[in-house]
Coordinates of C-alpha atoms in Angstrom, one line a residue:
M1466 CA 30.0 126.3 95.3
P1467 CA 26.5 126.8 96.3
L1468 CA 25.6 124.3 99.3
H1469 CA 22.7 122.8 97.6
L1470 CA 24.7 122.2 94.6
K1471 CA 27.6 120.5 96.8
A1472 CA 25.1 118.1 98.4
R1473 CA 23.6 116.8 95.3
L1474 CA 27.3 116.2 94.1
S1475 CA 28.0 113.8 96.4
G1476 CA 28.5 110.3 95.5
R1477 CA 29.0 109.0 92.3
V1478 CA 29.4 111.7 89.6
A1479 CA 29.6 110.5 85.7
I1480 CA 30.9 113.2 83.4
I1481 CA 30.6 113.5 79.9
G1482 CA 31.0 116.7 77.3
D1483 CA 31.0 117.5 73.8
L1484 CA 28.1 115.8 72.6
H1485 CA 27.4 118.5 69.4
L1486 CA 24.3 117.3 69.1
G1487 CA 23.0 118.2 65.3
K1488 CA 26.3 117.8 64.1
T1489 CA 26.8 117.1 60.3
L1490 CA 30.2 115.9 58.8
Y1491 CA 29.4 117.0 55.2
V1492 CA 26.1 116.2 54.5
Y1493 CA 25.9 113.0 57.0
D1494 CA 23.9 114.0 59.8
L1495 CA 25.4 112.6 62.8
T1496 CA 22.4 113.0 65.1
P1497 CA 21.5 109.4 65.5
H1498 CA 25.0 108.5 66.7
V1499 CA 25.1 111.3 69.0
R1500 CA 21.8 110.5 70.2
R1501 CA 23.1 106.4 70.8
A1502 CA 26.2 107.9 72.9
M1503 CA 23.7 110.1 75.1
Y1504 CA 21.6 107.1 75.7
S1505 CA 24.6 104.8 76.3
F1506 CA 26.3 107.7 78.9
L1507 CA 22.4 107.3 80.7
D1508 CA 22.6 103.3 80.6
L1509 CA 25.9 103.7 82.6
C1510 CA 24.8 106.2 84.9
K1511 CA 22.0 103.7 85.7
R1512 CA 24.1 100.6 85.8
E1513 CA 26.9 102.3 88.2
R1514 CA 23.7 104.1 90.4
V1515 CA 25.3 107.4 90.2
A1516 CA 23.6 110.3 92.1
S1517 CA 24.9 113.0 89.5
A1518 CA 25.4 113.4 86.1
V1519 CA 27.7 116.5 84.2
C1520 CA 27.6 117.4 80.7
L1521 CA 30.7 119.7 79.9
G1522 CA 29.0 121.6 77.5
D1523 CA 28.8 121.7 73.5
I1524 CA 25.7 119.9 74.0
Y1525 CA 24.4 121.7 70.9
D1526 CA 27.0 121.8 67.5
R1527 CA 25.1 125.1 66.8
P1528 CA 24.3 128.1 69.1
A1529 CA 20.8 128.4 68.0
P1530 CA 19.8 124.6 67.5
S1531 CA 16.8 123.2 65.5
A1532 CA 13.4 122.6 67.6
A1533 CA 13.8 118.6 67.0
T1534 CA 17.2 118.7 68.3
R1535 CA 16.3 120.7 71.5
K1536 CA 13.5 117.9 71.7
I1537 CA 16.2 115.2 71.5
A1538 CA 18.2 117.0 74.6
A1539 CA 15.3 117.6 76.7
Q1540 CA 13.9 114.0 76.0
W1541 CA 17.3 112.8 77.4
A1542 CA 17.2 115.2 80.4
N1543 CA 13.7 114.0 81.6
E1544 CA 15.1 110.3 81.4
F1545 CA 17.4 111.4 84.1
Q1546 CA 14.9 113.2 86.2
R1547 CA 12.6 109.8 86.0
E1548 CA 15.8 107.8 87.0
G1549 CA 16.4 110.5 90.0
I1550 CA 19.9 111.2 88.9
Y1551 CA 20.5 115.0 89.1
L1552 CA 22.0 116.2 85.4
Y1553 CA 23.9 119.2 85.5
L1554 CA 24.1 120.8 82.0
L1555 CA 27.2 123.6 81.4
A1556 CA 27.1 125.6 78.7
G1557 CA 30.0 125.7 76.3
N1558 CA 30.9 128.0 73.3
H1559 CA 28.7 126.1 70.6
D1560 CA 25.4 126.6 73.2
A1561 CA 25.7 130.3 73.5
A1562 CA 22.8 131.6 71.7
S1563 CA 24.5 134.7 69.3
N1564 CA 21.0 135.2 68.0
S1565 CA 19.0 136.8 70.4
D1566 CA 15.4 136.0 68.5
A1567 CA 16.2 132.3 69.0
P1568 CA 15.9 130.3 72.1
T1569 CA 18.8 129.6 74.3
A1570 CA 20.6 126.4 73.3
L1571 CA 20.0 125.0 77.2
E1572 CA 16.2 126.2 77.4

């Protein structure tokens, strides 16, 4: 583990995984529910004064998420930055872009 990462992970750390932002269940879009869970996690991190937060992958439900879905994730990540909480996003199998023309999921 690089020293800079080790130093930043000192203190309280919160972990979340498998958000699957952009998921639909049959014809029902689960994005509003996932977004609410994402911001509940952010609120928990602020309330508990965590130093770092880690998202363990599968942030998106598809390898090439829509621009709107990527915008939701970017805004969420920016909120962590504004709060001074380091956010580490680890790519999962749903996040790996299989289409070379599509932006990578975590860009």
